[in-house]
CSV table of C-alpha atoms and ligand atoms in Angstrom, one decimal:
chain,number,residue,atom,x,y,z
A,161,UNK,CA,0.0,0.0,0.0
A,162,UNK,CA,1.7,3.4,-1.0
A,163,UNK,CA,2.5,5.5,1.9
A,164,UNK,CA,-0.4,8.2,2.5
A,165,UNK,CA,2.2,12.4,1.5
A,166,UNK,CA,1.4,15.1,3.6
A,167,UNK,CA,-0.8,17.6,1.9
A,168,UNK,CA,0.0,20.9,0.5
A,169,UNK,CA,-3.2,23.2,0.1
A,170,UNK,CA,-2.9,25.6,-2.4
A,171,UNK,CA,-5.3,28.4,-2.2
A,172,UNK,CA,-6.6,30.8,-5.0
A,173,UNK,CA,-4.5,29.2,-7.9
A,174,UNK,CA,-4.8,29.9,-11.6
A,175,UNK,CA,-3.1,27.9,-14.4
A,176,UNK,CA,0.1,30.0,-15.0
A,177,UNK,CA,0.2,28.7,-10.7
A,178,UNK,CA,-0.6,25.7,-11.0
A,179,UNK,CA,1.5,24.8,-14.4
A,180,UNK,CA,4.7,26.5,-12.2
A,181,UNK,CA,4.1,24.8,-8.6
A,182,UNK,CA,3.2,21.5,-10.4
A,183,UNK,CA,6.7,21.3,-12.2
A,184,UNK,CA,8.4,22.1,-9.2
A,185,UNK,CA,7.0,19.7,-6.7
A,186,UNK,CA,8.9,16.8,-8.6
A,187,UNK,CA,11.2,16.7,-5.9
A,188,UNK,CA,8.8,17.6,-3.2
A,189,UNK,CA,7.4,15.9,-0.2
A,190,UNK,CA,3.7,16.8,-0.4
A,191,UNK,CA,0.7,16.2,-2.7
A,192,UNK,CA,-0.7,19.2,-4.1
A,193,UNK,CA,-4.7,20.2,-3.3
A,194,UNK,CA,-5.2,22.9,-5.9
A,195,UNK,CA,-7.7,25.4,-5.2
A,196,UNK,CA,-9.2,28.2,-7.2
A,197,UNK,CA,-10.9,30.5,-4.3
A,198,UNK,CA,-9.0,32.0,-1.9
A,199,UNK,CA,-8.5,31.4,1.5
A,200,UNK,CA,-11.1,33.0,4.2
A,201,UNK,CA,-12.7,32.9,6.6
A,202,UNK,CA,-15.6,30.6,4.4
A,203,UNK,CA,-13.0,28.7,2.7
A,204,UNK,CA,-10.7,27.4,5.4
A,205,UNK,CA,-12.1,24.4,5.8
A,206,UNK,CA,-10.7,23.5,2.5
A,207,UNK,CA,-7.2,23.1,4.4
A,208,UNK,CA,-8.7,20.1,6.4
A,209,UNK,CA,-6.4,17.0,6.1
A,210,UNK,CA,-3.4,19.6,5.1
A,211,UNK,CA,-0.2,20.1,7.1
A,212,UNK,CA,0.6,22.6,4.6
A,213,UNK,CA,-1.2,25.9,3.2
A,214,UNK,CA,0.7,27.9,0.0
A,215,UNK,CA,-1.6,31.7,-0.1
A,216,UNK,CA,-1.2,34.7,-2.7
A,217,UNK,CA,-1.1,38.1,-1.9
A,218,UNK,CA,-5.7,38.2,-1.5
A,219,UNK,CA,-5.3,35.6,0.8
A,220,UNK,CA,-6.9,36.6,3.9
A,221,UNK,CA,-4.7,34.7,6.7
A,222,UNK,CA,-6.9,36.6,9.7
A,223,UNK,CA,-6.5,35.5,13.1
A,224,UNK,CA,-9.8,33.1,13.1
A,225,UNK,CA,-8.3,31.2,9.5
A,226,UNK,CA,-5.4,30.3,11.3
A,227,UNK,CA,-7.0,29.1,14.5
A,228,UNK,CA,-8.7,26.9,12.5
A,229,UNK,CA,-5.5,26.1,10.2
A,230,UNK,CA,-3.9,25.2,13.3
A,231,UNK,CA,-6.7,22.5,14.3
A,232,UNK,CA,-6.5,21.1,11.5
A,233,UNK,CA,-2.8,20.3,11.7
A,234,UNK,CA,-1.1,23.3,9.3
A,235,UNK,CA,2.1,23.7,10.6
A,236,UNK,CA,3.4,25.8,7.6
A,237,UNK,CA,1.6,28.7,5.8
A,238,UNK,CA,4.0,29.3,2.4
A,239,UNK,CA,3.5,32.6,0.7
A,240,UNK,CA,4.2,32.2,-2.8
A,241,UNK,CA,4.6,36.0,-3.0
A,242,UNK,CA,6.4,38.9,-1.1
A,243,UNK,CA,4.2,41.2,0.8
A,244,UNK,CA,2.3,40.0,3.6
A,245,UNK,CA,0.1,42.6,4.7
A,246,UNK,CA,-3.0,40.2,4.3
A,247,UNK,CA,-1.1,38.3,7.1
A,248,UNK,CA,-1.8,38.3,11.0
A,249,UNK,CA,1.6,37.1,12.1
A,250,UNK,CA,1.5,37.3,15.5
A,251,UNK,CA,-1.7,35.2,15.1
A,252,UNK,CA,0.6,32.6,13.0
A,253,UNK,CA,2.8,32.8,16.0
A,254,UNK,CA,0.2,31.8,18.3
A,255,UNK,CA,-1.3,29.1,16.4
A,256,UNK,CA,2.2,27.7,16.0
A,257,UNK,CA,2.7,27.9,12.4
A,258,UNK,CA,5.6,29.1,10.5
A,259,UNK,CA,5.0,31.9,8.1
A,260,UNK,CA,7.3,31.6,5.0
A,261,UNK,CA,7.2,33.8,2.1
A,262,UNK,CA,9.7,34.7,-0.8
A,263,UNK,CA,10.8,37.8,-0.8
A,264,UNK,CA,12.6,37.8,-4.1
A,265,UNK,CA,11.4,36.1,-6.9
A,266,UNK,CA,12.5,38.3,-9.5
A,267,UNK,CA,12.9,42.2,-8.4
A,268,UNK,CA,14.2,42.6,-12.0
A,269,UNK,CA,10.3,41.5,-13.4
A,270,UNK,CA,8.5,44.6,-11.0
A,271,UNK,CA,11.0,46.5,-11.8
A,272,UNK,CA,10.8,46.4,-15.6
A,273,UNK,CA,6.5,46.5,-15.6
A,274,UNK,CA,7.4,49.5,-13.8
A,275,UNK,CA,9.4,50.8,-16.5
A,276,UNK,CA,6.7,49.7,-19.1
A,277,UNK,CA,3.8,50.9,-17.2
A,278,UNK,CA,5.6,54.8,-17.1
A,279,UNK,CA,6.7,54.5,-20.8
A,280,UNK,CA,3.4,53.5,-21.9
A,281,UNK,CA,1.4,55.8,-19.8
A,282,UNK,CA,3.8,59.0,-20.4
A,283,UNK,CA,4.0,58.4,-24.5
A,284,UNK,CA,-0.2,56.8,-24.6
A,285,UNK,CA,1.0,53.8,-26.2
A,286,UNK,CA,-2.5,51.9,-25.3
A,287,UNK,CA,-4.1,54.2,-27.5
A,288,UNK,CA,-2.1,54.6,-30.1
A,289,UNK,CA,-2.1,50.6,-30.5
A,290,UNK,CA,-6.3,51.0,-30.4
A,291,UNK,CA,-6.3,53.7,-32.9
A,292,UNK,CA,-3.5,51.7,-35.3
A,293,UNK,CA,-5.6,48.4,-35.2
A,294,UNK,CA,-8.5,50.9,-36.4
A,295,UNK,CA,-6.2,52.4,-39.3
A,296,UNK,CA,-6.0,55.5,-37.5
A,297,UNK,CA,-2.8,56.7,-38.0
A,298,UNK,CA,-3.8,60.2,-36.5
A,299,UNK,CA,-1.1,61.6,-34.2
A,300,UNK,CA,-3.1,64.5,-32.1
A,301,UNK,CA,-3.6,64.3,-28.6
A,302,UNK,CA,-0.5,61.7,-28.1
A,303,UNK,CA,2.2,64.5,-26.8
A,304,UNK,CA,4.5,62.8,-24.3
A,305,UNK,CA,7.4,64.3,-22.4
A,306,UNK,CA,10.8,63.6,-22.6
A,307,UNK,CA,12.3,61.8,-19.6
A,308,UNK,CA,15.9,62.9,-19.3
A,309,UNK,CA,15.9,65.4,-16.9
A,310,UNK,CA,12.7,65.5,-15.1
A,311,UNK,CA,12.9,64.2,-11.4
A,312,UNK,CA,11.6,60.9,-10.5
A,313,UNK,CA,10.9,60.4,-6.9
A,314,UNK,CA,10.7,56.7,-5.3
A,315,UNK,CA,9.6,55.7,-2.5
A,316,UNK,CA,10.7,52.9,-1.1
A,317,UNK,CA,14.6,51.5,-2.1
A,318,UNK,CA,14.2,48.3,-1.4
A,319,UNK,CA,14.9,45.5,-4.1
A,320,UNK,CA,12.0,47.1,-7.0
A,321,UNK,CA,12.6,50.5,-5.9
A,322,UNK,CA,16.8,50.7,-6.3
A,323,UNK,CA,16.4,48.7,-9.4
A,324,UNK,CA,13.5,51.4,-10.8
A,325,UNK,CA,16.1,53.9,-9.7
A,326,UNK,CA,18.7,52.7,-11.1
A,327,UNK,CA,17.3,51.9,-14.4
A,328,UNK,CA,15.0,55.3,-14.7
A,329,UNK,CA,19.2,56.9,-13.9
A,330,UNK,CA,20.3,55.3,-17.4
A,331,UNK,CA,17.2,57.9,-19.1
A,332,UNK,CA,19.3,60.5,-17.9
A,333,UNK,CA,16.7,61.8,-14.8
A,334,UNK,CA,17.8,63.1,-11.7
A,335,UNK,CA,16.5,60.2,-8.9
A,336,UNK,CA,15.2,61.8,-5.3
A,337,UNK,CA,14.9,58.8,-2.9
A,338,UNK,CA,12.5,58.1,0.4
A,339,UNK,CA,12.5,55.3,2.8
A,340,UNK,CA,12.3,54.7,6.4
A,341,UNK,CA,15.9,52.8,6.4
A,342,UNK,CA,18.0,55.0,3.7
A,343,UNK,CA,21.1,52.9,2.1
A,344,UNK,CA,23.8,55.9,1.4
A,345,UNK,CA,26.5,53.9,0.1
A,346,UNK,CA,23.7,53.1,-2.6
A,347,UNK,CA,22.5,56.0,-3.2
A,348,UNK,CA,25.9,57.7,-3.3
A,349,UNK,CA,26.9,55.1,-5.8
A,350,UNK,CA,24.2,55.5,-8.4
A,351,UNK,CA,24.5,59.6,-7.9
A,352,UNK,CA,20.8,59.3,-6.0
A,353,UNK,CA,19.4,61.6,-2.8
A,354,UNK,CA,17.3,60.2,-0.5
A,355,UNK,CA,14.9,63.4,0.7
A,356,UNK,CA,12.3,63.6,3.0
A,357,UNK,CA,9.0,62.6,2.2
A,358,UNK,CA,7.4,66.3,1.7
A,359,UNK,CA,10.6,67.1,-0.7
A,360,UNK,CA,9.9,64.5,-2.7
A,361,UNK,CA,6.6,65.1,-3.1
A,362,UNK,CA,6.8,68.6,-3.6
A,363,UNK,CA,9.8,68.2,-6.6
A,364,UNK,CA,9.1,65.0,-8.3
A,365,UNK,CA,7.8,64.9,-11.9
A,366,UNK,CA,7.1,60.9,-11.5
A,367,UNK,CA,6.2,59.0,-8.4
A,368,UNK,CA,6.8,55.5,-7.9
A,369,UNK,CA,5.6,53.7,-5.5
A,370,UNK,CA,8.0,50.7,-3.7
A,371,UNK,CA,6.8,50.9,-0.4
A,372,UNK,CA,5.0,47.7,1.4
A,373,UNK,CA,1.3,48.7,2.9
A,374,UNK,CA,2.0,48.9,6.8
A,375,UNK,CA,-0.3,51.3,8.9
A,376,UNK,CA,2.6,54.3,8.2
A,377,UNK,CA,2.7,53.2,4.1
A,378,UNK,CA,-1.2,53.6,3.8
A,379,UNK,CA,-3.1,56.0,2.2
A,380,UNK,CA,0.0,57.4,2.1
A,381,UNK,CA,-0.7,59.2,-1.0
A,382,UNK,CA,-3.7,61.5,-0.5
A,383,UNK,CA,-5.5,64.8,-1.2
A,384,UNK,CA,-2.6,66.5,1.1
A,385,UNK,CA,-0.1,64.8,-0.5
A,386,UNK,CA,-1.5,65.0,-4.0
A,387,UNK,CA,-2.0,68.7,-3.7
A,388,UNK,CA,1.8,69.2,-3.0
A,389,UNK,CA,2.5,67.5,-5.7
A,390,UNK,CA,3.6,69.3,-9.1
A,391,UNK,CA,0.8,70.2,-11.2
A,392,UNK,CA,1.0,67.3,-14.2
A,393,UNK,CA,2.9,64.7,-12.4
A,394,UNK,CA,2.6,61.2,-13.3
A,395,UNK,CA,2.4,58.6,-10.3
A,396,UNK,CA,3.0,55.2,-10.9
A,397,UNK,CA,2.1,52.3,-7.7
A,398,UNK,CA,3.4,48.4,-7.9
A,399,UNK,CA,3.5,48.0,-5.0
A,400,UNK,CA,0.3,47.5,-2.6
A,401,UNK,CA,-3.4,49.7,-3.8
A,402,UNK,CA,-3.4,51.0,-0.4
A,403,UNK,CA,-0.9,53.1,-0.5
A,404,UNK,CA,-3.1,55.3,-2.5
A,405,UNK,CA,-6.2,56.4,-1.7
A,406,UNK,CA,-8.2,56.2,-4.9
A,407,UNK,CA,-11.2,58.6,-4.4
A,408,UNK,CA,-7.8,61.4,-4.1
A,409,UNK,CA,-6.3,59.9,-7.1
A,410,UNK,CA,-9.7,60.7,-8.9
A,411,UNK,CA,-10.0,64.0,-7.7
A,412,UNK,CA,-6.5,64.9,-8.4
A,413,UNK,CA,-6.9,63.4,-12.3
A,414,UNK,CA,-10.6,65.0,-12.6
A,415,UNK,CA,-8.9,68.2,-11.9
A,416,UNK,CA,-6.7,68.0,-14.2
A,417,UNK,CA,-3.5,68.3,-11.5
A,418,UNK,CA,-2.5,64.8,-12.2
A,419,UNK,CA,-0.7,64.4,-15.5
A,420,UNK,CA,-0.9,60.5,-15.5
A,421,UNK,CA,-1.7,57.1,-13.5
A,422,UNK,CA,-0.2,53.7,-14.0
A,423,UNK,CA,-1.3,51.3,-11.8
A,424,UNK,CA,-0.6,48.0,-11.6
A,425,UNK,CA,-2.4,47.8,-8.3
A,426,UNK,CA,-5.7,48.8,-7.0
A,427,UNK,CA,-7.1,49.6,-3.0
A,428,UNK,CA,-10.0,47.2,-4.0
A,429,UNK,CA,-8.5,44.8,-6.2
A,430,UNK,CA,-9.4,41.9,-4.2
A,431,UNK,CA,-11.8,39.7,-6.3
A,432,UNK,CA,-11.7,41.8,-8.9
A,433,UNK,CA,-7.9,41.5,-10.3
A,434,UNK,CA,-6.7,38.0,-11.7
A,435,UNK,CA,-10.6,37.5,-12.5
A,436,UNK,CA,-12.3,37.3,-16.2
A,437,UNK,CA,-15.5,39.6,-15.5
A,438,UNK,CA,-15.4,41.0,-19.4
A,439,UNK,CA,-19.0,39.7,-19.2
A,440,UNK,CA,-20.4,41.1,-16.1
A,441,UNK,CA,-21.3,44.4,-14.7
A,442,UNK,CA,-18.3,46.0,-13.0
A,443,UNK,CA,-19.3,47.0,-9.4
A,444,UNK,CA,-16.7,49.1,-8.1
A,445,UNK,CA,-17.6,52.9,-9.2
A,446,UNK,CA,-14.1,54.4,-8.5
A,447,UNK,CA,-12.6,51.4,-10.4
A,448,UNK,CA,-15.0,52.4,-13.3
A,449,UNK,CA,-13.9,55.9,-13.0
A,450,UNK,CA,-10.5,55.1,-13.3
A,451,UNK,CA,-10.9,53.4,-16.6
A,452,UNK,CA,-12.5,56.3,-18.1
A,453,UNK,CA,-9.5,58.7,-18.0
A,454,UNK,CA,-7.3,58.6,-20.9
A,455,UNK,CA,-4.4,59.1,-19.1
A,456,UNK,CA,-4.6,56.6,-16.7
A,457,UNK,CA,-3.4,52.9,-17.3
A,458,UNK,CA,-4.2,49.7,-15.3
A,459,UNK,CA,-2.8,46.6,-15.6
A,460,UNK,CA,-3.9,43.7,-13.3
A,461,UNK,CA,-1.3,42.7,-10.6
A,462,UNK,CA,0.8,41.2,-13.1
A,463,UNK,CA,4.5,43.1,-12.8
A,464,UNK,CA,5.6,39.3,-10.9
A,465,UNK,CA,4.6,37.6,-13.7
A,466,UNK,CA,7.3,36.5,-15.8
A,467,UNK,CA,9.2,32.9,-16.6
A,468,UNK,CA,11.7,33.5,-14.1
A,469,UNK,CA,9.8,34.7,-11.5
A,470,UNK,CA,6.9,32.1,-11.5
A,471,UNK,CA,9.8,29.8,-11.9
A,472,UNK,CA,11.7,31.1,-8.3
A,473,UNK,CA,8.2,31.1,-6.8
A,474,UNK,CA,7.7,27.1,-7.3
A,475,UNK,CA,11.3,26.7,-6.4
A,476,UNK,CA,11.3,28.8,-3.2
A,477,UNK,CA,8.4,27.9,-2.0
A,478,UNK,CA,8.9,23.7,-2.3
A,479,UNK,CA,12.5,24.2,-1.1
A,480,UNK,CA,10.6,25.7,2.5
A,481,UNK,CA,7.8,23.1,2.2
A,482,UNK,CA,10.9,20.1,2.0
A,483,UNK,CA,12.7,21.7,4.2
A,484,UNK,CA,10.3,22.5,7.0
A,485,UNK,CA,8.4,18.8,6.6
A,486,UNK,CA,12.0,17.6,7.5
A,487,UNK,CA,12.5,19.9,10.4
A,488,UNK,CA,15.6,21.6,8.5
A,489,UNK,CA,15.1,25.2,9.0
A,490,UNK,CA,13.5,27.5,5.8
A,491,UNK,CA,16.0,28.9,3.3
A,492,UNK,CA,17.5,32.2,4.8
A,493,UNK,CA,15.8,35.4,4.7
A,494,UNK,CA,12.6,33.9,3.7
A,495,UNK,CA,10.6,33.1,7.5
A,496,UNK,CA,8.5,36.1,8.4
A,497,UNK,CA,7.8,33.9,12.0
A,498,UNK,CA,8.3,31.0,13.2
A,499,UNK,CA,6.9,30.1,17.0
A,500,UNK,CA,9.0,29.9,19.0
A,501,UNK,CA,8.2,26.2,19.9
B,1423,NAD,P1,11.6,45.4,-0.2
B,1423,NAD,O1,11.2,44.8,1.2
B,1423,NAD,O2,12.8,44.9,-0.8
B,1423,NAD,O3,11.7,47.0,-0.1
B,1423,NAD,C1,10.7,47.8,0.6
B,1423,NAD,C2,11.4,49.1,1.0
B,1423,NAD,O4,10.4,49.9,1.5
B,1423,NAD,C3,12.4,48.9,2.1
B,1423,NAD,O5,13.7,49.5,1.7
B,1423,NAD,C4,11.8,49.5,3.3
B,1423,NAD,O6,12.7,50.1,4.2
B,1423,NAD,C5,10.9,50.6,2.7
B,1423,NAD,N1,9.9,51.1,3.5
B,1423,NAD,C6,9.2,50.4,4.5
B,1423,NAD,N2,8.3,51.2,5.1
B,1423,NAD,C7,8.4,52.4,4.5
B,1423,NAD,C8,7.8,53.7,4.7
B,1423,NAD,N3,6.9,53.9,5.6
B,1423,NAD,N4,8.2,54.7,3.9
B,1423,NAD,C9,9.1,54.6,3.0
B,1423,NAD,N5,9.8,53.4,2.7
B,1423,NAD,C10,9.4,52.3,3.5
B,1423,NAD,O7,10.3,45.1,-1.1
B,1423,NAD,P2,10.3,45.1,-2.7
B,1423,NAD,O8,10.7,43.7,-3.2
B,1423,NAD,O9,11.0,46.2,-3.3
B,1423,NAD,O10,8.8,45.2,-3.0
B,1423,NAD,C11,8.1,46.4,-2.5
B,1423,NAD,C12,6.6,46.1,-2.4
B,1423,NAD,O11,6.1,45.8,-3.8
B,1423,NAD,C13,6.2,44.8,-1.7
B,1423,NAD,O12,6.0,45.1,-0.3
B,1423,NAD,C14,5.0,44.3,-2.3
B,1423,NAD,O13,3.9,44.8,-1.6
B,1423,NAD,C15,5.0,44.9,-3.7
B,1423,NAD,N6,5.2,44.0,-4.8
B,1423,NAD,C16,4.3,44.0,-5.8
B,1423,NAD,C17,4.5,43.1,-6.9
B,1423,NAD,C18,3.5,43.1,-8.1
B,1423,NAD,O14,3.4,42.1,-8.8
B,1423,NAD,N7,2.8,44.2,-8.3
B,1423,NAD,C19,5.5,42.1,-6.8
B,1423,NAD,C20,6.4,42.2,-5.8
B,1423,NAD,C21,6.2,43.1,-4.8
């Protein structure tokens, strides 16, 4: 009789997921439980029978999921992505299961969607494909600006934000850096500032957004900050939707004091992002009113997804699953917590 493999519950997958984790898990300890929804509060009891849950970033790991994770016997919540706001670690902590997430996949990917996202939004490349595709080869109302020169402010130099940074430095602009934990010898390397916030703000002609959502990181672009802002600049957010508080960003591109918007990101994206509703009714207003600017362009959560990084996911993640089943300890860098126990 063949030898019952602890169980690996993988929540809110689609098939670029499931086609990367399933190639990966040759090696692995654990039989894969694919699911499509996400994990809540109604969906936890999905994980029965697991020892191991794998979440993405709409995951909601709330205190009451992983009390009930931990009856169950999940000693090992794997998040197949990098921010973990959707997370109650201390919670994880109690409920004695190690949090393990991988913090990065591919930097390089984020960094070049940001890159695309700005091009495309400052020189209206989605509409000149549309009009193109309609043999309109008409010209008006597609003025750009020229980067080299302007200021690009970025918050956050972490792994997206330095490489943004360093790249956006090669277009000949002059880089103003915030963050919480400054790295000088960087910065002085690459001929970057750091500034505080307010500067920033105040002198940036692009904004780009590397910061993860914490309590300080959220809504942390809003109609105080967006009126300090100069009058046509373009803000771009990768990072979390939070961080920007939409009904602002409206106001500020309704008024005609925001120049552009790329998001690849939304406050409400849960439920809405990685889903096909081309045939339904779109509920959220402000998302709606979004969509109507022209100079605003969404994309849906998708700067992680390349080759490579859906490739370091799978391997990341397995190599904590094996590890942690065999009470090695997780791959460096990548445990958020681990109880104590
Ligand atoms: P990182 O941890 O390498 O860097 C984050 C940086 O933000 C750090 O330098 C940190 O000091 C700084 N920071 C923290 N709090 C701050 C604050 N209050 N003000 C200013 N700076 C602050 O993270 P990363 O890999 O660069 O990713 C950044 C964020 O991007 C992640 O937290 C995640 O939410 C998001 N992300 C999105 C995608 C996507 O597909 N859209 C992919 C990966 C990451």
């Amino acid at each position: 009789m063949a030898d019952s493999r602890p169980i690996a519950a993988v929540f809110d997958t689609k098939s670029y997921d499931r086609d990367y984790l399933s190639r990966e898990t040759g090696s692995a300890s654990v039989d894969l439980r694919f699911h499509e929804f996400r994990l809540e509060a109604e969906t936890a009891a999905a994980a029965e029978g697991a020892s191991v849950v794998c979440v993405f970033v709409n995951d909601k790991a709330t205190p009451a999921v992983l009390q009930q994770l931990a009856k169950y016997g999940v000693r090992h919540l794997a998040l197949r992505c990098a921010g973990y706001n959707n997370v109650s670690l201390k919670a994880a902590e109690d409920a004695g299961i190690v949090v393990t997430r991988v913090p990065a996949y591919s930097p390089y990917a984020v960094a070049e969607h940001t890159i695309a996202l700005l091009l495309a939004v400052n020189r209206k490349l989605y509409r000149a494909y549309n009009r193109v595709r309609e043999f309109n080869f008409s010209i008006g109302g597609l003025v750009g600006f020229d980067l080299r020169g302007k200021t690009l402010g970025i918050v956050g130099t972490g792994r997206t934000g330095k490489l943004v940074a360093q790249m956006l430095k090669s277009f000949q602009m002059k880089v103003l850096a915030y963050d919480v934990h400054p790295d000088v010898e960087w910065a002085e390397k690459h001929d970057i500032k750091y500034a505080d916030f307010l500067t920033l703000v105040q002198e940036s002609d692009i904004l780009s957004l590397h910061a993860p959502l914490t309590p300080e990181t959220d809504h942390l672009i809003n109609k105080a900050t967006i009126a300090k802002m100069k009058r046509g600049v373009v803000i771009v957010n990768v990072s979390r939707g939070r961080l920007i508080h939409t009904k602002a960003l409206i106001h500020g591109l309704k008024s005609g004091h925001i120049g552009g918007v790329a998001l690849d990101v939304y406050e409400e994206e849960e439920g809405v992002f990685f889903e096909d509703l081309s045939g339904e009714v779109l509920q959220d207003d402000d998302l709606a009113r979004l969509l109507t600017f022209p100079n605003v362009l969404i994309t849906a959560h998708q700067a992680f997804l390349t080759h490579e990084a859906l490739s370091e996911i799978a391997r990341v993640t397995f190599e904590n699953v094996n590890r942690i089943l065999e009470g090695r300890p997780p791959l460096e860098g990548t445990v958020l917590k681990a109880p104590s126990s």
